[in-house]
Amino acid sequence: MREAFHHDLAKITDELVEMTRMTSSAITRATTALLDADVHLAESVIEGDRAIDRVRENLDELSFDILARQAPVASDLRTVVTSMRMSMDLERMGDLARHVAKVARLRYPSSAVPPELRATVLQMGQVAERIVAKTGSIIAANDVVAAKELEQDDDEMDALHRHLYASISSGSWSPEQAVDLTLIGRYYERFADHAVSIAARVIYLVTGSYDAIAQEDSDLTDEA
Amino acid sequence: MREAFHHDLAKITDELVEMTRMTSSAITRATTALLDADVHLAESVIEGDRAIDRVRENLDELSFDILARQAPVASDLRTVVTSMRMSMDLERMGDLARHVAKVARLRYPSSAVPPELRATVLQMGQVAERIVAKTGSIIAANDVVAAKELEQDDDEMDALHRHLYASISSGSWSPEQAVDLTLIGRYYERFADHAVSIAARVIYLVTGSYDAIAQEDSDLTDEA
C-alpha cells in the first residue's frame, strides 16, 4: 500500500513539474508575442493552453483515484489535497499566459506595448519565467529554502508592476493603451502570485505551517 | 458512519451558504463605497474580508477531517473535494470585493467612477449581488436548473463589462481613470466568473458532467 502510494505520489510530482515547464514556455512565448506583435506565436500560446488544462484534468483524476483507493491520512492526505491545489494554481498561470497572448493578438499588427514601456514589460516576462522555473525546482525537491526565497522574486515583480502603473497613470497614453497595459500588468502580477501560493503550499507540506510566507494577492493600492 | 457523514456534509453546505451571504454583503457594500466615495464603508469591507477567510479555513479543516476520518468514496468523495473548491471560489470572490473597496479607499475623497459611468458600475454591482445570492440558493438546494441559468446573469455581466471597456477606450479619460476603471471592471467580471464556476461544480456533482456549462474566464478580447 505504502509503496503504491509513493509511486502515485511521485507521478503527481512529475506531472506538476511538467505543468511548470509548460507554463514557463507559455509565459515566455506570450511575452515575445506581445513585444514583437507576433500573431502566430500568440495563437500557439492560446491553442497550447488546452494541453495544460488536460494535464490538470489527468492530475485531478489521479488524485481522486488515490483518495478513493488508498484513503490516505495525516501528511499523506495533506500531500494529495495540496497537490490538487497546486495544479489549480498552475492551470490558472497557463490561463494568464493565454490572456497576455490574447492582448498581443488583439492589437496585431501593432504592439500593445509602446516603446517607452517595452523594457518594463520584458522584465516582467523575465521575472515570470524565472519564478515559474524556480517553482518547478521547489516542487521537485520540496525545497523550503528556495520556496521562502521566491518572495523576493515576487517583490521584484511587484516593483515592476508599480513602476508600470505609475508610468501609465502619469503618461500621456490613449485610454485604449492604458486599458491594455493595466490588464497586462495585472496578468503578470497574478501569474507571480500563483507561483508564490505554490511555494507557500510546499512550505506548508514540509513544515506544517502556513505563516512562513505571505500569500496575499499583491495589491497595487496597498502601496498607494 | 453514513449518518455522521451526512451530518458533516450538511454542515459544509451551511458554511458555504454562509460564505455566499458574507460575499454578497461585501460586494454590495464595496459597490456603494466606490460610488459614494465612502471610505468608512470601504474600510469595513477590507477588514471584513478576514472573516470570510476564517470561514474558509474552518471549512477546509472540516473537509480534511472528513476525508481522514471517514475516507468517503465515489460521489461522497466527489462532494467533499468539490466543496473544497467552492470555498476557494468564494474566498476569492471576497478578495475581489476587497479589491473594489481598496480602489474606493485609494481615491477618497474623490470617487474612482466618473458620473458618466456610474450607472454601468452600479449595474455591475447589482448583477454581482444577484449572482452571488443565486449561488447561495444553488448550493443550498443542489439546484441544477438555476445553476444552468446563472450563465445568463454572467452574460449580462460580460455585456456590462464590454460596455465599460468600450466607454473607457473611446472616452477622454485620464490614464489614471482608465487604470481604475479597467481594474474595477476586471474585478466584477472575475467575481461573476467564480460564481459561474461554483454553479458548474454543482452541476457536476449532480449530473457527473462538466460539459453542461462553460467555465472559461470570460475574456474581453474574445469579443474584439
CSV table of C-alpha atoms in Angstrom, one decimal:
chain,number,residue,atom,x,y,z
A,1,MET,CA,0.0,0.0,0.0
A,2,ARG,CA,2.7,2.5,1.0
A,3,GLU,CA,4.8,1.6,-2.0
A,4,ALA,CA,1.9,2.1,-4.4
A,5,PHE,CA,1.1,5.3,-2.6
A,6,HIS,CA,4.7,6.6,-3.0
A,7,HIS,CA,4.7,5.6,-6.6
A,8,ASP,CA,1.5,7.5,-7.3
A,9,LEU,CA,2.8,10.5,-5.3
A,10,ALA,CA,6.0,10.6,-7.5
A,11,LYS,CA,3.8,10.6,-10.5
A,12,ILE,CA,1.8,13.6,-9.2
A,13,THR,CA,5.1,15.4,-8.6
A,14,ASP,CA,6.3,14.7,-12.1
A,15,GLU,CA,3.1,16.0,-13.6
A,16,LEU,CA,3.2,19.1,-11.5
A,17,VAL,CA,6.8,19.8,-12.6
A,18,GLU,CA,5.7,19.2,-16.2
A,19,MET,CA,3.0,21.8,-15.8
A,20,THR,CA,5.6,24.3,-14.6
A,21,ARG,CA,7.6,23.6,-17.8
A,22,MET,CA,4.5,24.1,-20.0
A,23,THR,CA,3.5,27.3,-18.1
A,24,SER,CA,7.1,28.6,-18.3
A,25,SER,CA,7.1,28.1,-22.1
A,26,ALA,CA,3.6,29.7,-22.3
A,27,ILE,CA,4.5,32.9,-20.5
A,28,THR,CA,7.8,33.3,-22.3
A,29,ARG,CA,6.3,32.9,-25.7
A,30,ALA,CA,3.4,35.2,-24.7
A,31,THR,CA,5.8,37.9,-23.7
A,32,THR,CA,7.7,37.6,-27.0
A,33,ALA,CA,4.4,37.6,-28.9
A,34,LEU,CA,3.4,40.8,-27.1
A,35,LEU,CA,6.6,42.6,-27.7
A,36,ASP,CA,7.1,41.5,-31.3
A,37,ALA,CA,3.5,41.7,-32.2
A,38,ASP,CA,3.8,38.1,-33.4
A,39,VAL,CA,0.3,36.8,-34.0
A,40,HIS,CA,1.4,33.3,-34.9
A,41,LEU,CA,3.3,32.9,-31.6
A,42,ALA,CA,0.3,34.4,-29.8
A,43,GLU,CA,-2.0,31.8,-31.4
A,44,SER,CA,0.3,29.0,-30.4
A,45,VAL,CA,0.1,30.1,-26.8
A,46,ILE,CA,-3.7,30.4,-26.9
A,47,GLU,CA,-4.0,26.9,-28.5
A,48,GLY,CA,-1.4,25.4,-26.3
A,49,ASP,CA,-3.3,26.3,-23.1
A,50,ARG,CA,-5.6,23.3,-23.7
A,51,ALA,CA,-2.7,20.9,-23.2
A,52,ILE,CA,-2.0,22.5,-19.8
A,53,ASP,CA,-5.7,22.1,-18.9
A,54,ARG,CA,-5.5,18.4,-20.0
A,55,VAL,CA,-2.6,17.7,-17.7
A,56,ARG,CA,-4.5,19.3,-14.9
A,57,GLU,CA,-7.6,17.1,-15.6
A,58,ASN,CA,-5.4,13.9,-15.6
A,59,LEU,CA,-3.8,15.0,-12.4
A,60,ASP,CA,-7.2,15.5,-10.8
A,61,GLU,CA,-8.3,12.1,-11.8
A,62,LEU,CA,-5.1,10.6,-10.4
A,63,SER,CA,-5.5,12.4,-7.1
A,64,PHE,CA,-9.2,11.5,-6.9
A,65,ASP,CA,-8.2,7.9,-7.5
A,66,ILE,CA,-5.6,7.9,-4.8
A,67,LEU,CA,-8.1,9.3,-2.3
A,68,ALA,CA,-10.7,6.7,-3.2
A,69,ARG,CA,-8.4,3.7,-3.4
A,70,GLN,CA,-5.9,4.3,-0.8
A,71,ALA,CA,-7.7,6.6,1.7
A,72,PRO,CA,-4.5,8.3,2.9
A,73,VAL,CA,-4.5,10.0,6.2
A,74,ALA,CA,-2.3,12.7,8.0
A,75,SER,CA,0.6,14.0,6.0
A,76,ASP,CA,-0.2,11.7,3.0
A,77,LEU,CA,-3.7,13.1,2.8
A,78,ARG,CA,-2.3,16.6,3.1
A,79,THR,CA,0.1,16.0,0.3
A,80,VAL,CA,-2.7,14.8,-2.1
A,81,VAL,CA,-5.1,17.6,-1.2
A,82,THR,CA,-2.3,20.2,-1.5
A,83,SER,CA,-1.3,18.8,-4.9
A,84,MET,CA,-4.8,19.3,-6.2
A,85,ARG,CA,-4.5,23.0,-5.2
A,86,MET,CA,-1.1,23.4,-6.8
A,87,SER,CA,-2.5,22.1,-10.1
A,88,MET,CA,-5.2,24.7,-9.9
A,89,ASP,CA,-2.6,27.4,-9.5
A,90,LEU,CA,-0.6,26.1,-12.4
A,91,GLU,CA,-3.7,25.9,-14.6
A,92,ARG,CA,-4.5,29.5,-13.7
A,93,MET,CA,-1.0,30.5,-14.6
A,94,GLY,CA,-1.5,29.0,-18.0
A,95,ASP,CA,-4.7,31.0,-18.4
A,96,LEU,CA,-2.9,34.2,-17.5
A,97,ALA,CA,-0.2,33.5,-20.2
A,98,ARG,CA,-3.1,32.9,-22.6
A,99,HIS,CA,-4.6,36.3,-21.6
A,100,VAL,CA,-1.3,38.0,-22.4
A,101,ALA,CA,-1.2,36.3,-25.7
A,102,LYS,CA,-4.8,37.4,-26.5
A,103,VAL,CA,-3.9,41.0,-25.9
A,104,ALA,CA,-1.0,40.5,-28.4
A,105,ARG,CA,-3.4,39.0,-30.9
A,106,LEU,CA,-6.0,41.7,-30.4
A,107,ARG,CA,-3.6,44.6,-31.2
A,108,TYR,CA,-1.8,42.8,-34.1
A,109,PRO,CA,-0.2,44.1,-36.3
A,110,SER,CA,0.6,46.8,-33.7
A,111,SER,CA,2.2,46.0,-30.4
A,112,ALA,CA,0.1,46.7,-27.3
A,113,VAL,CA,3.3,47.9,-25.6
A,114,PRO,CA,4.6,51.3,-26.5
A,115,PRO,CA,8.4,51.6,-27.0
A,116,GLU,CA,8.8,53.5,-23.7
A,117,LEU,CA,7.5,50.6,-21.7
A,118,ARG,CA,9.0,47.7,-23.6
A,119,ALA,CA,11.9,47.2,-21.2
A,120,THR,CA,9.5,47.1,-18.2
A,121,VAL,CA,7.2,44.5,-19.8
A,122,LEU,CA,10.2,42.5,-20.9
A,123,GLN,CA,11.5,42.4,-17.4
A,124,MET,CA,8.1,41.4,-16.1
A,125,GLY,CA,8.2,38.5,-18.5
A,126,GLN,CA,11.7,37.5,-17.5
A,127,VAL,CA,10.8,37.6,-13.8
A,128,ALA,CA,7.7,35.5,-14.5
A,129,GLU,CA,9.8,33.0,-16.4
A,130,ARG,CA,12.3,32.8,-13.6
A,131,ILE,CA,9.6,32.4,-10.9
A,132,VAL,CA,7.9,29.5,-12.6
A,133,ALA,CA,11.2,27.8,-13.3
A,134,LYS,CA,12.1,28.1,-9.6
A,135,THR,CA,8.6,26.8,-8.8
A,136,GLY,CA,9.3,23.6,-10.7
A,137,SER,CA,12.5,23.0,-8.7
A,138,ILE,CA,10.8,23.8,-5.5
A,139,ILE,CA,8.0,21.2,-6.2
A,140,ALA,CA,10.5,18.6,-7.4
A,141,ALA,CA,12.8,18.9,-4.4
A,142,ASN,CA,10.3,20.0,-1.7
A,143,ASP,CA,12.8,22.9,-1.3
A,144,VAL,CA,11.6,25.1,1.6
A,145,VAL,CA,14.6,27.4,1.5
A,146,ALA,CA,14.0,28.2,-2.2
A,147,ALA,CA,10.3,28.4,-1.5
A,148,LYS,CA,10.9,31.2,1.0
A,149,GLU,CA,13.3,33.0,-1.3
A,150,LEU,CA,10.6,33.1,-4.0
A,151,GLU,CA,9.0,36.0,-2.2
A,152,GLN,CA,12.0,38.1,-3.3
A,153,ASP,CA,11.3,37.4,-6.9
A,154,ASP,CA,7.7,38.3,-6.3
A,155,ASP,CA,8.8,41.6,-4.7
A,156,GLU,CA,10.7,42.3,-7.9
A,157,MET,CA,7.5,41.7,-9.9
A,158,ASP,CA,5.6,44.0,-7.6
A,159,ALA,CA,8.1,46.7,-8.0
A,160,LEU,CA,7.9,46.4,-11.8
A,161,HIS,CA,4.2,46.3,-11.6
A,162,ARG,CA,4.1,49.6,-9.5
A,163,HIS,CA,6.6,51.1,-12.0
A,164,LEU,CA,4.3,50.1,-14.9
A,165,TYR,CA,1.2,51.6,-13.3
A,166,ALA,CA,3.0,54.8,-12.3
A,167,SER,CA,4.1,55.1,-15.9
A,168,ILE,CA,0.6,54.5,-17.2
A,169,SER,CA,-1.0,56.9,-14.8
A,170,SER,CA,1.4,59.8,-15.3
A,171,GLY,CA,2.0,59.3,-19.1
A,172,SER,CA,0.0,60.7,-22.0
A,173,TRP,CA,-1.3,57.4,-23.2
A,174,SER,CA,-4.6,56.9,-25.0
A,175,PRO,CA,-7.3,55.3,-22.9
A,176,GLU,CA,-7.0,52.1,-25.0
A,177,GLN,CA,-3.3,51.9,-24.3
A,178,ALA,CA,-3.9,52.4,-20.6
A,179,VAL,CA,-6.5,49.6,-20.6
A,180,ASP,CA,-4.1,47.2,-22.4
A,181,LEU,CA,-1.2,48.0,-20.1
A,182,THR,CA,-3.3,47.8,-16.9
A,183,LEU,CA,-4.5,44.3,-17.9
A,184,ILE,CA,-1.1,43.1,-18.9
A,185,GLY,CA,0.4,44.3,-15.6
A,186,ARG,CA,-2.4,42.6,-13.7
A,187,TYR,CA,-1.8,39.3,-15.6
A,188,TYR,CA,1.9,39.2,-14.9
A,189,GLU,CA,1.4,40.1,-11.2
A,190,ARG,CA,-1.3,37.4,-10.7
A,191,PHE,CA,1.0,34.9,-12.5
A,192,ALA,CA,3.7,35.5,-9.9
A,193,ASP,CA,1.1,35.4,-7.1
A,194,HIS,CA,0.1,31.9,-8.0
A,195,ALA,CA,3.7,30.8,-8.0
A,196,VAL,CA,4.1,32.3,-4.5
A,197,SER,CA,1.0,30.3,-3.5
A,198,ILE,CA,2.5,27.1,-4.7
A,199,ALA,CA,5.7,27.9,-2.8
A,200,ALA,CA,3.6,28.6,0.3
A,201,ARG,CA,1.9,25.2,-0.1
A,202,VAL,CA,5.3,23.4,-0.3
A,203,ILE,CA,6.4,25.2,2.9
A,204,TYR,CA,3.1,24.1,4.5
A,205,LEU,CA,3.6,20.5,3.4
A,206,VAL,CA,7.1,20.3,4.8
A,207,THR,CA,6.7,22.4,8.0
A,208,GLY,CA,3.0,22.2,8.7
A,209,SER,CA,2.9,26.0,8.9
A,210,TYR,CA,1.3,28.5,6.5
A,211,ASP,CA,2.7,31.5,8.3
A,212,ALA,CA,6.2,31.3,6.8
A,213,ILE,CA,5.2,33.1,3.7
A,214,ALA,CA,2.7,35.7,2.8
A,215,GLN,CA,0.0,34.6,0.4
A,216,GLU,CA,-1.9,37.7,-0.3
A,217,ASP,CA,-2.9,38.8,-3.8
A,218,SER,CA,-0.4,41.6,-4.2
A,219,ASP,CA,-2.4,44.7,-4.4
A,220,LEU,CA,-1.3,47.8,-6.0
A,221,THR,CA,-3.4,50.0,-3.9
A,222,ASP,CA,-1.6,48.8,-0.8
A,223,GLU,CA,1.4,50.8,-1.8
A,224,ALA,CA,-0.5,54.0,-2.7
B,1,MET,CA,-20.9,6.3,9.5
B,2,ARG,CA,-23.3,7.3,6.8
B,3,GLU,CA,-25.2,9.4,9.3
B,4,ALA,CA,-22.2,11.1,10.6
B,5,PHE,CA,-21.1,11.8,7.1
B,6,HIS,CA,-24.4,13.3,6.1
B,7,HIS,CA,-24.4,15.5,9.2
B,8,ASP,CA,-20.9,16.7,8.3
B,9,LEU,CA,-21.9,17.3,4.7
B,10,ALA,CA,-24.9,19.4,5.8
B,11,LYS,CA,-22.5,21.5,7.9
B,12,ILE,CA,-20.3,22.0,4.9
B,13,THR,CA,-23.3,23.2,2.9
B,14,ASP,CA,-24.4,25.6,5.6
B,15,GLU,CA,-20.9,27.1,5.8
B,16,LEU,CA,-20.7,27.5,2.0
B,17,VAL,CA,-24.1,29.2,2.0
B,18,GLU,CA,-22.9,31.5,4.9
B,19,MET,CA,-19.9,32.4,2.7
B,20,THR,CA,-22.2,33.4,-0.1
B,21,ARG,CA,-24.1,35.7,2.4
B,22,MET,CA,-20.8,37.3,3.5
B,23,THR,CA,-19.6,37.7,0.0
B,24,SER,CA,-22.8,39.2,-1.1
B,25,SER,CA,-22.7,41.8,1.7
B,26,ALA,CA,-19.0,42.5,0.8
B,27,ILE,CA,-19.6,43.2,-2.9
B,28,THR,CA,-22.7,45.2,-2.3
B,29,ARG,CA,-21.0,47.4,0.3
B,30,ALA,CA,-17.9,47.7,-1.9
B,31,THR,CA,-20.0,49.0,-4.8
B,32,THR,CA,-21.7,51.6,-2.5
B,33,ALA,CA,-18.3,52.6,-1.1
B,34,LEU,CA,-17.0,53.0,-4.6
B,35,LEU,CA,-19.9,55.1,-5.9
B,36,ASP,CA,-20.4,57.2,-2.8
B,37,ALA,CA,-16.6,57.6,-2.1
B,38,ASP,CA,-17.4,56.3,1.4
B,39,VAL,CA,-14.1,55.5,3.0
B,40,HIS,CA,-15.5,54.0,6.2
B,41,LEU,CA,-17.7,51.6,4.3
B,42,ALA,CA,-14.6,50.7,2.2
B,43,GLU,CA,-12.6,50.0,5.4
B,44,SER,CA,-15.3,47.8,6.7
B,45,VAL,CA,-15.2,45.7,3.6
B,46,ILE,CA,-11.4,45.5,3.7
B,47,GLU,CA,-11.4,44.5,7.4
B,48,GLY,CA,-14.4,42.1,6.9
B,49,ASP,CA,-12.6,40.0,4.4
B,50,ARG,CA,-10.7,38.3,7.2
B,51,ALA,CA,-13.9,36.9,8.5
B,52,ILE,CA,-14.6,35.3,5.1
B,53,ASP,CA,-11.1,33.9,5.1
B,54,ARG,CA,-11.6,32.4,8.5
B,55,VAL,CA,-14.8,30.6,7.5
B,56,ARG,CA,-12.8,29.2,4.6
B,57,GLU,CA,-10.1,27.9,6.9
B,58,ASN,CA,-12.6,26.2,9.2
B,59,LEU,CA,-14.4,24.7,6.2
B,60,ASP,CA,-11.0,23.3,5.0
B,61,GLU,CA,-10.3,21.8,8.3
B,62,LEU,CA,-13.7,20.2,8.4
B,63,SER,CA,-13.3,18.8,4.9
B,64,PHE,CA,-9.9,17.5,5.7
B,65,ASP,CA,-11.2,15.9,8.8
B,66,ILE,CA,-14.0,14.1,6.9
B,67,LEU,CA,-11.5,12.8,4.4
B,68,ALA,CA,-9.2,11.5,7.1
B,69,ARG,CA,-11.8,10.0,9.5
B,70,GLN,CA,-14.5,8.8,7.1
B,71,ALA,CA,-12.5,8.0,3.9
B,72,PRO,CA,-15.5,8.7,1.6
B,73,VAL,CA,-15.6,7.1,-1.8
B,74,ALA,CA,-17.4,7.7,-5.1
B,75,SER,CA,-20.0,10.5,-5.1
B,76,ASP,CA,-19.3,11.3,-1.4
B,77,LEU,CA,-15.7,11.8,-2.0
B,78,ARG,CA,-16.5,13.9,-5.1
B,79,THR,CA,-18.8,16.1,-2.9
B,80,VAL,CA,-16.1,16.8,-0.3
B,81,VAL,CA,-13.4,17.6,-2.9
B,82,THR,CA,-15.8,19.8,-4.8
B,83,SER,CA,-16.8,21.7,-1.7
B,84,MET,CA,-13.2,22.5,-1.0
B,85,ARG,CA,-13.0,24.1,-4.4
B,86,MET,CA,-16.2,26.0,-3.9
B,87,SER,CA,-14.8,27.5,-0.8
B,88,MET,CA,-11.8,28.6,-2.7
B,89,ASP,CA,-14.0,30.3,-5.3
B,90,LEU,CA,-16.0,32.1,-2.5
B,91,GLU,CA,-12.8,33.2,-0.7
B,92,ARG,CA,-11.6,34.6,-4.0
B,93,MET,CA,-14.9,36.5,-4.5
B,94,GLY,CA,-14.4,38.0,-1.1
B,95,ASP,CA,-10.9,39.1,-2.2
B,96,LEU,CA,-12.3,40.7,-5.3
B,97,ALA,CA,-14.9,42.7,-3.2
B,98,ARG,CA,-11.9,43.8,-1.1
B,99,HIS,CA,-10.1,45.0,-4.2
B,100,VAL,CA,-13.1,47.1,-5.3
B,101,ALA,CA,-13.2,48.6,-1.8
B,102,LYS,CA,-9.5,49.3,-2.0
B,103,VAL,CA,-9.9,51.4,-5.1
B,104,ALA,CA,-12.6,53.3,-3.3
B,105,ARG,CA,-10.3,54.0,-0.4
B,106,LEU,CA,-7.4,54.9,-2.7
B,107,ARG,CA,-9.4,57.7,-4.5
B,108,TYR,CA,-11.2,59.0,-1.4
B,109,PRO,CA,-12.4,61.8,-1.1
B,110,SER,CA,-13.0,61.5,-4.9
B,111,SER,CA,-14.9,58.7,-6.5
B,112,ALA,CA,-12.9,56.5,-8.9
B,113,VAL,CA,-16.1,56.3,-11.0
B,114,PRO,CA,-16.8,59.4,-13.2
B,115,PRO,CA,-20.5,60.4,-13.3
B,116,GLU,CA,-20.9,59.2,-16.9
B,117,LEU,CA,-20.1,55.6,-15.8
B,118,ARG,CA,-21.9,55.4,-12.5
B,119,ALA,CA,-24.9,53.7,-13.9
B,120,THR,CA,-22.8,51.0,-15.6
B,121,VAL,CA,-20.8,50.3,-12.4
B,122,LEU,CA,-23.9,50.3,-10.3
B,123,GLN,CA,-25.4,47.7,-12.6
B,124,MET,CA,-22.3,45.6,-12.4
B,125,GLY,CA,-22.6,45.7,-8.6
B,126,GLN,CA,-26.3,44.7,-8.8
B,127,VAL,CA,-25.6,41.8,-11.1
B,128,ALA,CA,-22.8,40.7,-8.9
B,129,GLU,CA,-25.1,40.8,-5.9
B,130,ARG,CA,-27.8,38.9,-7.7
B,131,ILE,CA,-25.4,36.3,-8.9
B,132,VAL,CA,-23.9,35.5,-5.5
B,133,ALA,CA,-27.4,35.4,-3.9
B,134,LYS,CA,-28.5,32.9,-6.6
B,135,THR,CA,-25.2,30.9,-6.0
B,136,GLY,CA,-26.2,30.5,-2.3
B,137,SER,CA,-29.6,29.1,-3.3
B,138,ILE,CA,-28.0,26.8,-5.9
B,139,ILE,CA,-25.6,25.4,-3.3
B,140,ALA,CA,-28.3,25.0,-0.6
B,141,ALA,CA,-30.7,23.2,-2.9
B,142,ASN,CA,-28.3,21.5,-5.4
B,143,ASP,CA,-30.4,23.3,-8.0
B,144,VAL,CA,-29.1,22.3,-11.4
B,145,VAL,CA,-31.7,24.3,-13.3
B,146,ALA,CA,-30.8,27.5,-11.5
B,147,ALA,CA,-27.2,26.7,-11.9
B,148,LYS,CA,-27.6,26.5,-15.7
B,149,GLU,CA,-29.5,29.7,-15.7
B,150,LEU,CA,-26.6,31.5,-13.9
B,151,GLU,CA,-24.8,31.7,-17.2
B,152,GLN,CA,-27.4,34.3,-18.4
B,153,ASP,CA,-26.6,36.6,-15.5
B,154,ASP,CA,-22.9,36.1,-16.3
B,155,ASP,CA,-23.7,37.1,-19.9
B,156,GLU,CA,-25.3,40.3,-18.6
B,157,MET,CA,-22.1,41.0,-16.6
B,158,ASP,CA,-20.0,40.4,-19.7
B,159,ALA,CA,-22.1,42.8,-21.7
B,160,LEU,CA,-21.7,45.5,-19.0
B,161,HIS,CA,-18.0,44.8,-18.9
B,162,ARG,CA,-17.7,45.2,-22.6
B,163,HIS,CA,-19.7,48.4,-22.4
B,164,LEU,CA,-17.5,49.7,-19.7
B,165,TYR,CA,-14.3,48.9,-21.6
B,166,ALA,CA,-15.7,50.4,-24.8
B,167,SER,CA,-16.5,53.6,-22.8
B,168,ILE,CA,-13.0,53.7,-21.3
B,169,SER,CA,-11.3,53.1,-24.6
B,170,SER,CA,-13.3,55.7,-26.6
B,171,GLY,CA,-13.6,58.3,-23.9
B,172,SER,CA,-11.3,61.2,-23.0
B,173,TRP,CA,-10.4,59.9,-19.5
B,174,SER,CA,-7.1,60.5,-17.8
B,175,PRO,CA,-4.8,57.4,-17.8
B,176,GLU,CA,-5.4,57.2,-14.0
B,177,GLN,CA,-9.1,57.0,-14.5
B,178,ALA,CA,-8.6,54.4,-17.3
B,179,VAL,CA,-6.5,52.3,-14.9
B,180,ASP,CA,-9.0,52.4,-12.1
B,181,LEU,CA,-12.0,51.6,-14.3
B,182,THR,CA,-10.1,48.8,-16.1
B,183,LEU,CA,-9.3,47.1,-12.7
B,184,ILE,CA,-12.8,47.7,-11.4
B,185,GLY,CA,-14.3,46.1,-14.5
B,186,ARG,CA,-11.9,43.1,-14.2
B,187,TYR,CA,-12.8,42.6,-10.5
B,188,TYR,CA,-16.6,42.5,-11.1
B,189,GLU,CA,-16.1,40.2,-14.1
B,190,ARG,CA,-13.9,37.8,-12.2
B,191,PHE,CA,-16.4,37.9,-9.3
B,192,ALA,CA,-19.1,36.6,-11.6
B,193,ASP,CA,-16.8,34.1,-13.2
B,194,HIS,CA,-16.2,32.4,-9.8
B,195,ALA,CA,-19.9,32.2,-9.2
B,196,VAL,CA,-20.3,30.5,-12.6
B,197,SER,CA,-17.5,28.1,-11.6
B,198,ILE,CA,-19.4,27.2,-8.4
B,199,ALA,CA,-22.6,26.6,-10.4
B,200,ALA,CA,-20.7,24.4,-12.8
B,201,ARG,CA,-19.4,22.4,-9.8
B,202,VAL,CA,-23.0,21.9,-8.5
B,203,ILE,CA,-24.0,20.7,-12.0
B,204,TYR,CA,-21.0,18.3,-12.0
B,205,LEU,CA,-21.9,16.9,-8.6
B,206,VAL,CA,-25.5,16.2,-9.6
B,207,THR,CA,-25.1,15.1,-13.2
B,208,GLY,CA,-21.4,13.9,-13.2
B,209,SER,CA,-20.8,16.1,-16.3
B,210,TYR,CA,-18.8,19.3,-16.6
B,211,ASP,CA,-19.9,20.0,-20.1
B,212,ALA,CA,-23.2,21.4,-19.2
B,213,ILE,CA,-21.8,24.9,-18.6
B,214,ALA,CA,-18.9,26.9,-19.8
B,215,GLN,CA,-16.2,27.6,-17.2
B,216,GLU,CA,-13.8,29.9,-19.1
B,217,ASP,CA,-12.6,33.0,-17.6
B,218,SER,CA,-14.7,35.5,-19.7
B,219,ASP,CA,-12.2,37.3,-21.8
B,220,LEU,CA,-12.8,40.7,-23.2
B,221,THR,CA,-10.5,40.1,-26.2
B,222,ASP,CA,-12.7,37.2,-27.3
B,223,GLU,CA,-15.3,39.7,-28.4
B,224,ALA,CA,-12.9,42.0,-30.2
